XYZ file of C-alpha atoms in Angstrom:
720
model
C 128.553 152.187 239.787
C 125.467 154.673 238.334
C 126.891 157.786 236.464
C 125.287 159.888 239.369
C 124.255 159.903 242.915
C 120.889 159.999 243.766
C 119.861 161.484 247.387
C 116.883 159.342 246.854
C 118.917 156.153 247.871
C 119.426 158.002 251.451
C 116.052 156.404 252.623
C 117.077 152.843 251.457
C 120.582 153.508 253.375
C 118.722 154.706 256.883
C 116.348 151.574 256.757
C 119.642 149.393 256.290
C 121.242 150.994 259.496
C 117.835 150.415 261.526
C 117.804 146.919 260.356
C 121.249 146.339 261.275
C 120.422 147.224 264.977
C 123.955 148.938 265.268
C 122.000 151.956 266.386
C 121.708 149.839 270.087
C 125.150 149.719 271.695
C 124.175 146.295 273.111
C 123.470 144.948 269.670
C 127.042 146.019 268.662
C 128.677 144.036 271.776
C 126.242 140.883 270.850
C 127.813 140.924 266.879
C 131.165 141.502 268.224
C 131.819 145.306 266.734
C 132.331 146.649 269.826
C 133.883 145.138 272.837
C 131.871 144.314 276.030
C 134.294 146.367 278.006
C 134.619 149.314 275.813
C 134.450 152.525 277.373
C 130.887 153.990 277.324
C 129.323 157.004 275.635
C 126.014 158.477 275.850
C 124.109 161.488 274.342
C 120.463 161.954 275.053
C 118.704 164.241 272.116
C 117.560 167.332 273.388
C 113.921 166.521 272.704
C 112.031 168.619 270.071
C 108.623 169.924 271.310
C 105.577 168.069 269.762
C 103.945 171.265 268.615
C 104.760 170.995 264.617
C 107.734 170.099 262.822
C 111.499 170.209 262.806
C 113.199 173.476 261.523
C 116.571 174.180 260.608
C 118.043 174.717 263.948
C 116.884 171.231 264.496
C 118.785 169.843 261.792
C 121.773 171.774 262.805
C 121.917 170.614 266.383
C 121.359 166.884 265.261
C 123.678 166.939 262.797
C 126.459 168.125 265.410
C 125.719 165.389 267.637
C 125.362 162.925 264.966
C 129.160 163.845 264.276
C 129.685 163.080 267.851
C 128.119 160.077 268.033
C 128.931 158.467 264.578
C 132.684 159.320 265.474
C 132.557 157.835 269.061
C 131.040 154.270 267.375
C 133.578 154.238 264.923
C 136.150 154.428 267.564
C 134.779 151.602 269.254
C 132.966 153.053 272.131
C 129.911 151.701 273.699
C 127.858 154.293 272.157
C 124.312 155.330 272.926
C 122.324 158.218 271.900
C 118.584 158.255 273.109
C 115.942 159.939 271.039
C 112.563 161.408 272.624
C 110.018 164.299 272.158
C 108.874 166.980 274.599
C 105.362 167.554 275.276
C 106.109 171.085 275.907
C 103.085 171.701 277.932
C 102.326 175.246 277.415
C 102.960 175.426 274.192
C 101.299 172.367 272.713
C 98.305 173.337 274.784
C 98.085 176.889 273.459
C 98.138 175.420 269.619
C 95.482 173.150 270.473
C 93.343 175.877 272.147
C 93.593 178.274 269.392
C 92.406 175.416 266.787
C 89.635 174.375 268.717
C 88.243 178.331 269.123
C 88.998 179.140 265.404
C 87.332 175.832 263.919
C 84.824 175.061 266.910
C 84.345 178.423 268.964
C 84.954 176.487 271.833
C 87.285 176.687 274.925
C 88.951 173.965 276.764
C 86.558 174.594 279.241
C 83.620 174.086 277.056
C 85.088 170.439 276.415
C 86.192 169.593 279.768
C 89.438 168.061 281.080
C 89.363 164.669 279.597
C 88.053 165.419 276.467
C 90.543 168.351 275.991
C 93.341 166.309 277.154
C 92.517 163.666 274.335
C 92.777 166.086 271.697
C 96.018 167.403 272.747
C 97.388 164.156 273.104
C 96.117 163.045 269.520
C 97.635 166.397 268.202
C 101.114 165.377 270.190
C 101.040 161.975 268.504
C 100.862 163.235 264.758
C 103.187 166.037 265.406
C 105.697 163.404 266.972
C 105.569 160.724 264.313
C 105.890 163.782 261.943
C 109.097 164.522 263.680
C 110.529 161.248 264.075
C 110.682 160.445 260.490
C 112.231 164.089 259.987
C 115.062 163.315 262.488
C 115.782 160.077 260.318
C 115.719 161.785 257.262
C 118.601 163.883 258.340
C 120.617 160.826 259.252
C 120.760 160.781 263.029
C 121.888 157.674 263.936
C 119.822 157.298 267.518
C 118.653 154.299 269.434
C 115.070 154.001 268.549
C 114.572 150.896 270.804
C 114.946 153.101 273.569
C 112.946 155.995 272.541
C 111.357 158.524 275.427
C 108.622 160.754 275.623
C 108.904 163.655 278.705
C 105.009 162.720 279.509
C 104.950 158.483 278.959
C 104.274 156.741 282.134
C 108.182 156.088 282.819
C 109.021 160.019 282.742
C 105.737 160.629 284.699
C 106.837 158.140 287.960
C 109.925 159.787 287.783
C 108.821 163.066 288.158
C 106.349 162.277 290.773
C 109.674 160.446 292.435
C 111.309 163.579 292.292
C 108.870 165.804 293.679
C 108.077 163.735 296.519
C 112.123 163.359 297.293
C 112.660 167.182 296.826
C 109.299 168.198 298.805
C 110.737 165.828 301.949
C 114.282 167.729 301.494
C 112.105 170.739 302.333
C 113.110 172.077 298.821
C 109.359 172.561 297.382
C 106.910 174.792 299.395
C 103.839 176.292 298.487
C 103.287 179.978 299.365
C 101.753 182.914 298.240
C 104.364 185.217 296.278
C 104.511 187.553 293.529
C 104.847 185.751 290.130
C 105.032 186.278 286.420
C 101.075 185.785 285.546
C 100.031 185.888 281.665
C 96.993 187.405 281.641
C 96.093 185.744 278.157
C 97.213 182.365 279.104
C 95.942 182.479 282.549
C 99.322 180.674 283.945
C 101.934 181.518 285.521
C 105.393 181.370 283.810
C 108.907 181.225 284.877
C 111.378 184.185 284.922
C 113.321 182.486 281.900
C 110.098 182.216 279.657
C 109.966 185.751 279.857
C 110.968 187.672 276.992
C 111.829 191.769 276.904
C 110.596 194.165 274.072
C 111.932 197.350 273.759
C 108.783 200.066 273.675
C 108.712 203.527 274.133
C 106.426 204.792 277.187
C 106.080 207.520 279.524
C 108.008 208.333 282.566
C 106.043 210.215 285.078
C 107.555 212.299 287.992
C 104.923 212.882 290.499
C 104.014 212.936 293.890
C 101.258 211.304 295.794
C 99.785 214.481 297.159
C 100.855 218.157 297.768
C 102.477 217.392 301.240
C 104.177 214.450 300.038
C 108.091 215.483 300.437
C 109.618 213.377 297.560
C 108.925 213.246 294.042
C 108.680 209.738 292.395
C 109.427 208.479 289.092
C 107.315 205.733 287.439
C 105.983 204.241 284.261
C 103.215 202.209 285.889
C 100.931 204.945 287.137
C 98.173 202.667 287.659
C 99.975 200.488 290.276
C 100.494 203.124 292.731
C 97.307 202.434 294.336
C 98.900 199.821 295.840
C 102.212 201.309 297.341
C 103.362 201.046 300.515
C 106.603 202.582 300.968
C 108.962 204.822 298.866
C 112.645 203.426 298.676
C 115.534 205.139 298.171
C 119.516 204.736 298.056
C 121.312 204.481 301.677
C 123.983 206.848 300.513
C 121.289 209.245 298.768
C 121.975 212.476 300.924
C 118.967 214.217 299.252
C 116.472 211.905 301.221
C 118.594 211.060 304.325
C 116.135 213.346 306.424
C 113.024 211.487 305.387
C 114.299 207.692 305.940
C 112.562 206.056 308.694
C 109.433 208.230 308.741
C 105.955 207.124 307.632
C 103.523 209.468 305.629
C 99.808 209.650 304.796
C 98.568 210.479 301.376
C 95.795 210.951 299.382
C 96.335 209.238 295.941
C 93.672 210.260 293.365
C 91.088 209.527 296.387
C 92.592 206.174 298.054
C 94.525 206.813 301.257
C 97.843 205.479 301.315
C 100.232 205.015 304.391
C 103.805 205.337 302.731
C 107.142 204.721 304.945
C 110.479 206.075 303.214
C 113.101 203.467 303.496
C 116.773 202.852 302.347
C 117.736 199.655 299.979
C 120.834 199.502 298.137
C 119.118 197.957 295.092
C 117.684 201.436 294.307
C 119.142 202.919 291.285
C 120.310 206.772 292.219
C 120.469 207.866 289.003
C 117.186 206.589 287.641
C 114.530 208.946 287.763
C 114.529 210.975 290.947
C 116.346 208.329 292.659
C 113.029 207.394 294.902
C 110.711 204.087 294.018
C 107.286 203.616 294.696
C 107.504 200.251 296.404
C 104.337 198.503 295.381
C 104.798 194.981 296.662
C 101.786 193.045 295.223
C 102.728 193.759 291.383
C 106.548 193.841 291.451
C 109.168 190.755 292.064
C 111.432 193.240 292.733
C 109.158 195.303 295.062
C 108.116 192.119 296.647
C 111.723 191.244 297.648
C 112.118 194.851 299.054
C 109.044 194.584 300.975
C 110.210 191.091 302.555
C 113.406 192.837 303.493
C 111.952 196.058 305.441
C 108.994 193.996 306.614
C 106.300 195.739 304.856
C 102.647 195.077 304.709
C 101.450 193.234 301.099
C 98.507 195.431 300.582
C 95.601 193.502 298.501
C 95.792 192.932 294.756
C 94.939 195.942 292.685
C 95.076 194.080 289.198
C 93.173 190.967 288.510
C 93.987 187.904 286.588
C 92.691 189.033 283.465
C 94.861 192.510 283.948
C 91.712 194.484 284.752
C 92.112 196.842 287.899
C 90.284 195.919 291.105
C 90.073 197.195 294.765
C 90.418 200.914 293.251
C 87.626 203.688 293.200
C 84.466 203.806 290.923
C 86.334 205.457 288.110
C 89.231 203.101 287.339
C 87.385 199.742 288.865
C 87.296 197.268 286.070
C 89.425 199.433 283.491
C 92.562 197.738 281.408
C 95.924 198.779 282.964
C 96.768 200.813 280.000
C 93.446 203.055 280.301
C 93.731 203.113 283.991
C 97.241 204.681 283.451
C 95.968 207.534 281.441
C 93.095 207.823 283.831
C 95.681 208.195 286.830
C 97.653 210.619 284.628
C 94.805 212.931 284.060
C 93.629 212.879 287.529
C 97.196 213.850 288.720
C 97.297 216.555 286.094
C 94.089 218.124 287.308
C 95.684 217.963 291.045
C 98.650 219.561 289.762
C 101.051 216.733 291.055
C 102.937 215.642 287.925
C 106.280 217.355 287.754
C 107.597 215.960 284.870
C 106.439 213.507 281.793
C 108.831 212.272 279.152
C 109.239 209.418 276.789
C 111.786 206.677 277.353
C 112.647 203.318 276.003
C 111.610 200.572 278.348
C 111.942 196.642 278.411
C 108.499 195.458 278.505
C 108.191 191.793 279.996
C 106.119 189.608 277.473
C 105.005 185.970 277.728
C 106.864 183.966 275.414
C 104.203 181.947 274.477
C 101.168 184.314 273.705
C 102.860 187.578 273.713
C 100.941 188.869 276.466
C 102.504 191.579 278.588
C 103.358 190.097 281.826
C 101.454 191.314 285.210
C 103.274 190.552 288.513
C 101.094 189.381 290.951
C 100.707 187.612 294.269
C 99.444 183.780 293.757
C 99.153 180.655 295.877
C 101.623 178.602 294.174
C 104.676 175.676 294.340
C 107.964 176.480 294.650
C 111.943 175.269 294.477
C 113.646 176.673 297.062
C 116.906 177.250 295.619
C 118.825 179.017 298.488
C 117.815 176.362 301.362
C 120.379 174.438 303.297
C 119.534 170.498 302.949
C 121.589 167.485 303.659
C 122.524 164.939 300.994
C 123.176 161.249 301.143
C 126.674 161.439 301.598
C 126.517 163.988 304.616
C 127.379 167.008 302.629
C 125.414 170.108 303.618
C 124.491 172.316 300.520
C 121.756 174.378 298.492
C 120.588 174.021 294.828
C 122.534 177.311 293.983
C 125.813 175.885 295.438
C 125.333 172.179 293.679
C 124.946 174.192 290.122
C 128.035 176.478 290.779
C 130.218 173.489 292.227
C 129.162 171.191 289.253
C 131.034 173.476 286.620
C 133.450 174.828 288.961
C 134.851 171.415 289.589
C 134.957 170.653 286.280
C 132.590 167.882 286.831
C 130.513 169.369 283.875
C 132.743 171.442 281.264
C 130.931 174.394 279.382
C 132.309 174.733 275.550
C 133.063 177.709 274.453
C 134.130 178.682 277.993
C 132.482 182.181 277.777
C 128.895 180.672 278.381
C 130.409 179.996 281.744
C 130.242 183.282 282.819
C 126.531 183.755 281.614
C 125.899 180.500 283.414
C 127.398 181.501 286.731
C 125.741 185.195 286.475
C 122.278 183.345 286.245
C 122.705 181.265 289.191
C 124.027 184.761 291.112
C 120.397 186.305 290.418
C 118.418 183.304 290.546
C 115.069 183.463 292.648
C 113.044 180.472 293.906
C 111.379 178.778 290.806
C 107.726 178.944 290.609
C 107.169 175.141 289.293
C 103.042 175.171 289.231
C 101.101 175.988 286.083
C 97.116 176.500 285.375
C 97.212 174.422 282.579
C 95.707 170.903 281.863
C 98.310 169.439 279.806
C 101.263 168.251 281.695
C 102.428 166.385 284.983
C 99.785 166.863 287.262
C 101.380 168.068 290.888
C 101.140 165.037 293.095
C 99.551 166.372 295.781
C 96.125 165.996 297.085
C 93.894 167.703 299.640
C 90.536 167.376 301.991
C 89.095 168.873 304.285
C 88.823 167.389 307.907
C 86.720 168.969 310.869
C 87.372 172.555 309.286
C 90.999 171.167 309.045
C 93.013 171.128 305.604
C 95.135 168.370 304.848
C 97.236 167.420 302.558
C 99.044 164.495 300.955
C 101.980 164.368 299.005
C 103.336 161.155 297.548
C 104.188 159.268 294.483
C 100.956 157.472 294.674
C 97.349 158.993 295.636
C 95.979 158.239 298.836
C 93.850 155.285 299.348
C 91.069 156.558 301.423
C 88.137 159.014 300.178
C 87.629 162.703 300.118
C 90.764 163.700 298.701
C 91.073 165.803 295.342
C 94.263 166.488 293.672
C 95.744 169.909 292.885
C 94.305 171.006 289.444
C 97.785 172.626 288.288
C 100.513 171.055 286.244
C 104.114 171.084 286.799
C 106.642 173.576 284.734
C 107.723 171.629 281.680
C 111.129 172.377 282.610
C 110.996 170.297 286.166
C 110.038 166.881 283.862
C 112.925 167.525 281.014
C 115.175 168.586 283.892
C 115.378 164.992 284.827
C 116.222 164.216 280.979
C 119.490 162.685 281.233
C 118.503 159.759 284.104
C 114.827 159.620 283.105
C 115.841 158.354 279.622
C 118.169 155.842 281.500
C 115.381 154.417 283.410
C 115.388 156.017 286.640
C 114.022 155.937 289.177
C 114.507 151.859 288.722
C 118.221 150.854 288.887
C 118.683 149.871 285.433
C 121.753 148.329 283.485
C 121.601 151.649 281.311
C 121.494 154.003 284.278
C 124.518 151.945 285.446
C 126.744 152.226 282.387
C 125.763 155.327 280.638
C 125.446 157.753 283.679
C 126.560 160.874 283.885
C 126.091 161.252 280.093
C 129.189 162.156 278.325
C 127.972 165.165 275.783
C 124.941 167.840 275.541
C 124.509 169.995 272.720
C 121.833 172.603 273.477
C 121.569 176.127 271.596
C 122.865 178.979 273.976
C 119.120 180.220 274.104
C 118.548 177.289 276.663
C 121.160 177.439 278.631
C 119.377 178.837 281.609
C 116.144 177.234 280.483
C 117.322 173.843 280.523
C 120.949 172.838 281.146
C 120.919 174.767 284.172
C 117.993 172.943 285.334
C 119.298 169.459 284.365
C 122.340 170.165 286.119
C 120.084 171.658 289.201
C 117.991 168.174 289.048
C 120.780 165.818 288.570
C 122.770 167.408 291.734
C 119.775 166.859 294.117
C 118.325 163.480 292.979
C 121.419 161.759 291.631
C 124.183 163.714 293.306
C 126.217 164.277 290.220
C 126.688 165.918 287.521
C 124.344 165.284 284.202
C 126.702 165.218 281.496
C 130.563 165.314 281.312
C 131.068 168.085 278.300
C 128.417 170.784 277.152
C 128.854 172.075 273.778
C 126.940 175.196 273.584
C 125.803 176.019 269.753
C 124.516 179.354 268.250
C 121.343 179.946 266.314
C 120.849 179.339 262.493
C 119.803 182.644 260.998
C 119.161 183.626 257.199
C 121.776 184.643 254.888
C 121.088 188.465 256.158
C 121.799 187.032 259.682
C 118.135 187.314 260.613
C 115.972 185.064 262.529
C 113.858 182.788 260.647
C 110.121 183.347 261.493
C 106.717 182.662 260.032
C 106.004 186.606 260.067
C 109.175 187.684 258.088
C 108.661 184.479 255.505
C 112.107 183.704 255.365
C 111.957 179.920 256.591
C 113.298 177.143 255.191
C 112.089 173.442 255.496
C 115.265 171.318 256.131
C 113.499 168.228 254.728
C 112.560 170.174 251.053
C 116.712 170.869 251.038
C 117.441 167.482 252.268
C 115.257 165.838 248.985
C 116.576 168.645 246.583
C 120.419 168.262 247.277
C 120.585 165.263 249.568
C 120.717 165.331 253.651
C 124.636 165.367 253.491
C 124.983 168.290 251.462
C 122.635 169.984 253.876
C 124.963 168.904 256.714
C 128.210 170.138 255.393
C 126.357 173.643 254.624
C 125.732 173.771 258.499
C 128.711 172.768 259.828
C 131.245 174.766 257.328
C 131.987 177.987 258.499
C 129.931 177.215 262.172
C 132.495 178.088 264.816
C 131.292 176.617 268.254
C 128.761 179.116 270.060
C 128.313 181.465 267.087
C 125.384 182.173 265.074
C 125.067 180.450 261.410
C 124.273 182.554 258.310
C 122.331 179.922 255.999
C 121.943 180.203 252.173
C 120.593 177.904 249.791
C 123.399 179.041 246.909
C 125.880 176.930 249.757
C 123.598 173.691 249.683
C 123.909 173.576 246.175
C 127.885 174.203 246.495
C 128.011 170.688 248.851
C 125.758 169.077 246.655
C 128.434 169.471 244.009
C 131.220 167.967 246.672
C 128.941 164.933 246.953
C 128.845 164.709 243.340
C 132.553 165.158 243.084
C 133.147 162.337 246.042
C 130.689 160.107 243.713
C 132.593 160.692 240.457
C 135.996 160.042 242.357
C 134.912 156.795 243.620
C 133.394 155.588 240.216
C 136.860 156.442 238.528
C 138.776 154.400 240.999
C 136.251 151.657 240.489
C 136.322 151.710 236.584
C 140.101 151.130 237.106
C 140.169 148.540 239.457
C 142.790 145.723 237.797
C 140.903 142.246 237.277
C 141.950 139.877 239.741
C 142.616 142.820 242.721
C 141.505 141.067 245.965
C 139.329 142.988 247.921
C 140.221 141.299 250.814
C 143.791 142.558 251.151
C 144.457 145.463 253.093
C 146.034 147.939 250.573
C 146.903 150.545 253.276
C 149.053 147.850 254.955
C 150.718 146.254 251.729
C 154.476 146.960 251.944
C 154.478 148.214 248.314
C 152.471 151.661 249.136
C 153.117 151.601 252.803
C 155.960 154.006 252.511
C 154.445 156.339 249.519
C 154.223 159.947 250.903
C 150.251 160.132 250.142
C 149.620 157.487 253.196
C 151.725 159.261 255.673
C 149.799 162.460 254.332
C 146.416 160.880 254.796
C 147.443 159.432 258.386
C 148.693 163.241 259.576
C 145.250 164.449 258.194
C 143.096 161.601 260.333
C 145.046 162.855 263.298
C 144.155 166.762 262.489
C 140.502 165.586 262.207
C 140.657 163.331 264.936
C 141.741 166.569 267.253
C 139.235 168.727 265.845
C 136.382 166.276 266.570
C 137.626 165.822 270.170
C 137.533 169.568 270.606
C 134.300 170.229 268.877
C 135.831 172.226 265.991
C 133.892 170.330 263.628
C 134.086 173.401 261.144
C 137.786 173.081 260.724
C 137.423 169.294 260.696
C 134.951 169.465 257.846
C 136.811 171.904 255.560
C 140.300 170.329 255.845
C 138.265 167.244 254.545
C 136.589 168.912 251.707
C 139.834 170.732 250.643
C 141.957 167.222 250.984
C 138.982 165.189 248.896
C 138.761 167.753 245.952
C 142.036 169.616 245.742
C 144.455 166.919 246.985
C 142.902 163.743 246.032
C 141.271 164.596 243.054
C 143.089 167.581 241.685
C 146.757 166.324 242.576
C 146.827 162.201 243.097
C 144.443 160.997 240.967
C 145.931 163.398 238.122
C 149.130 162.193 238.812
C 147.779 158.089 238.641
C 146.004 158.502 235.511
C 148.717 157.706 233.343
C 149.665 154.863 235.191
C 146.447 153.278 235.417
C 146.023 153.432 231.541
C 149.715 152.526 230.446
C 151.800 151.092 233.464
C 152.497 147.573 233.923
C 149.924 145.231 235.601
C 152.101 145.503 238.920
C 152.048 149.204 238.208
C 148.634 149.281 237.799
C 147.839 147.302 240.989
C 150.090 149.388 243.164
C 148.343 152.644 241.510
C 144.957 151.120 242.516
C 145.754 149.858 245.713
C 147.107 153.447 246.721
C 143.723 155.312 245.052
C 141.371 152.886 247.055
C 143.691 153.214 250.470
C 142.847 156.868 249.905
C 139.317 156.798 248.965
C 138.258 154.662 251.430
C 140.139 156.542 254.193
C 138.877 159.451 253.148
C 135.282 158.228 253.320
C 135.952 156.847 256.686
C 136.678 160.524 258.043
C 133.851 162.042 255.963
C 131.380 159.281 257.234
C 130.170 161.596 260.444
C 129.741 164.325 258.367
C 128.387 162.841 255.320
C 127.259 159.760 256.500
C 124.968 158.378 253.263
C 127.275 158.716 250.486
C 129.923 157.454 252.293
C 128.023 154.270 253.219
C 126.981 153.910 249.684
C 130.177 154.020 248.255
C 131.724 152.143 250.980
C 129.396 149.193 250.459
C 130.418 148.998 246.739
C 133.902 148.518 247.492
C 133.479 146.250 250.624
C 130.241 144.300 250.074
C 128.581 143.092 253.268
C 130.487 145.157 255.370
C 128.927 148.603 257.102
C 130.985 151.872 257.524
C 129.268 152.906 260.516
C 130.550 150.411 262.502
C 133.886 150.247 260.921
C 137.163 151.393 262.709
C 138.504 154.801 262.704
């Protein structure tokens, strides 16, 4: 062995794994390292977005999955880990649009749909190639022969098939409803993609005019041109005499007809306890309007966040400017009763940073409350399916505390808007034409064969296609062998920030399409933060490139840093100093192995199973190793990777190196030949046993050392 372990060897090791074919469970069966009737174990990689490169969070997530996958493979399971990438429609399109505007001063419409999509696909391909190399660099044992992409033709067929099935079940419909509109990105976004930013704003208490009996509180004066009602709580005695009455008011020159209604969703203690209902510009108000059969007025804010259908002074102004103008006009009329600064959660578009404008728009939706009949004759709703999947134990969420978050999300779930006004993504499989003044609609997997049809210009929400990921990656909608063997998946490992965005939608889509859960267990992990506990971001300049760290200290050291100290579901504080510490651990393992190899007696037979030899089988050290293996196995099964890794670290450094090797040195130096053989057999057995247990955590150095001691064998498929 060389005097020092060089992490540069890691690429050679990964190449040898790939060349062996053992990442493919079919090859493992063919070569006899896995039994043909072995229990299947399947994981699909949460697909990284093709918008850039891997970050430290990806490195953490991939490490956790690789531990589970390598452990299952070494235990003889028919183990499949499927790689893939996500087209991340809005994010990828926005990135390319920004670059084209910066370099060429052109918009996507200047280029046209075809040329623009060519540019986006070109960018996505370059990003994909980079990401794949980075995933490999970290040691992820994925079956690259089965790689998938959310926008490839196989997945596109799956998306069209799922849309058609859900449409035929009455679960997908088109309607005009209030949606979250991003005026900068010029597209709808879903409720779960709206971020909230706390800002200080003005809360105004006002009356529509001098004769209106109820004072109303709002932070958005500019929307009051669109009010149709004032809502109060049914138990609020202050306003009981007004409920059911209709008033006519002159609001800044605009005649309004306001009905006073009682609704239990109104907060009695907020403001005056009276809510001005603006059905066209608030999702909550839209729902109130539906419950009370209120008329939906015309929009007063357009797609660019400018005022429309209002008197001349306000027409064409931004909402912020119009708000100040309305406040001034109300003050002139002595209609402002109170003005105060309050903290408010402002809705922000995640990708563009624009303030969301709720607007009514004709869009495609998934109905989460509609009753439908499954193939098995069971009548249910999508909400009920999602709840039942976890309540029944079909899918287990770990840690358990995240189940409450999941159920809370289901309880508050609205119909899911799935159409997006962007070009990059899965085009909605719906075609329209007009015949004799009648609008015809064609919904199918394939386009209509006759003339005159135009496809819907919108694309589908990215989460619609990635919701199919657990089974589309296995070949669905075809009835493949992989689908038969590996569905439902065994395990999923997402971060808690996408529990609602992705995990819930996979359960939803799997429930309706496959009539089964998508996976058996979900391990929710936390976010990797810097050493101060802050999020990594470009603006803070605290970003860390996991690949640079892997090259500098070795991927094994990086993996151990991410795992040790990271309890399930908790955030991880990352410090480069700790990576240096685990590089020292790699060096320690190498030195232990080198010392043992240097003391190998002449003529000692490698093909003899030293652990089974009678003369060491009864030694206390052998029993101690077996007990450790039982503990480590249980920790991995319970997803307590941090505890398993900590115990292995302490055993190798403080027990094997500090105690056992030290006690055997005298025998190795001056014992009889038989004593030397026994001592060496003990140390080799303890070393190989330690390498086996460490392999899921530190695959590179363990594989390198193992093959030095067992030439021609590969640790990644040795028995656990």
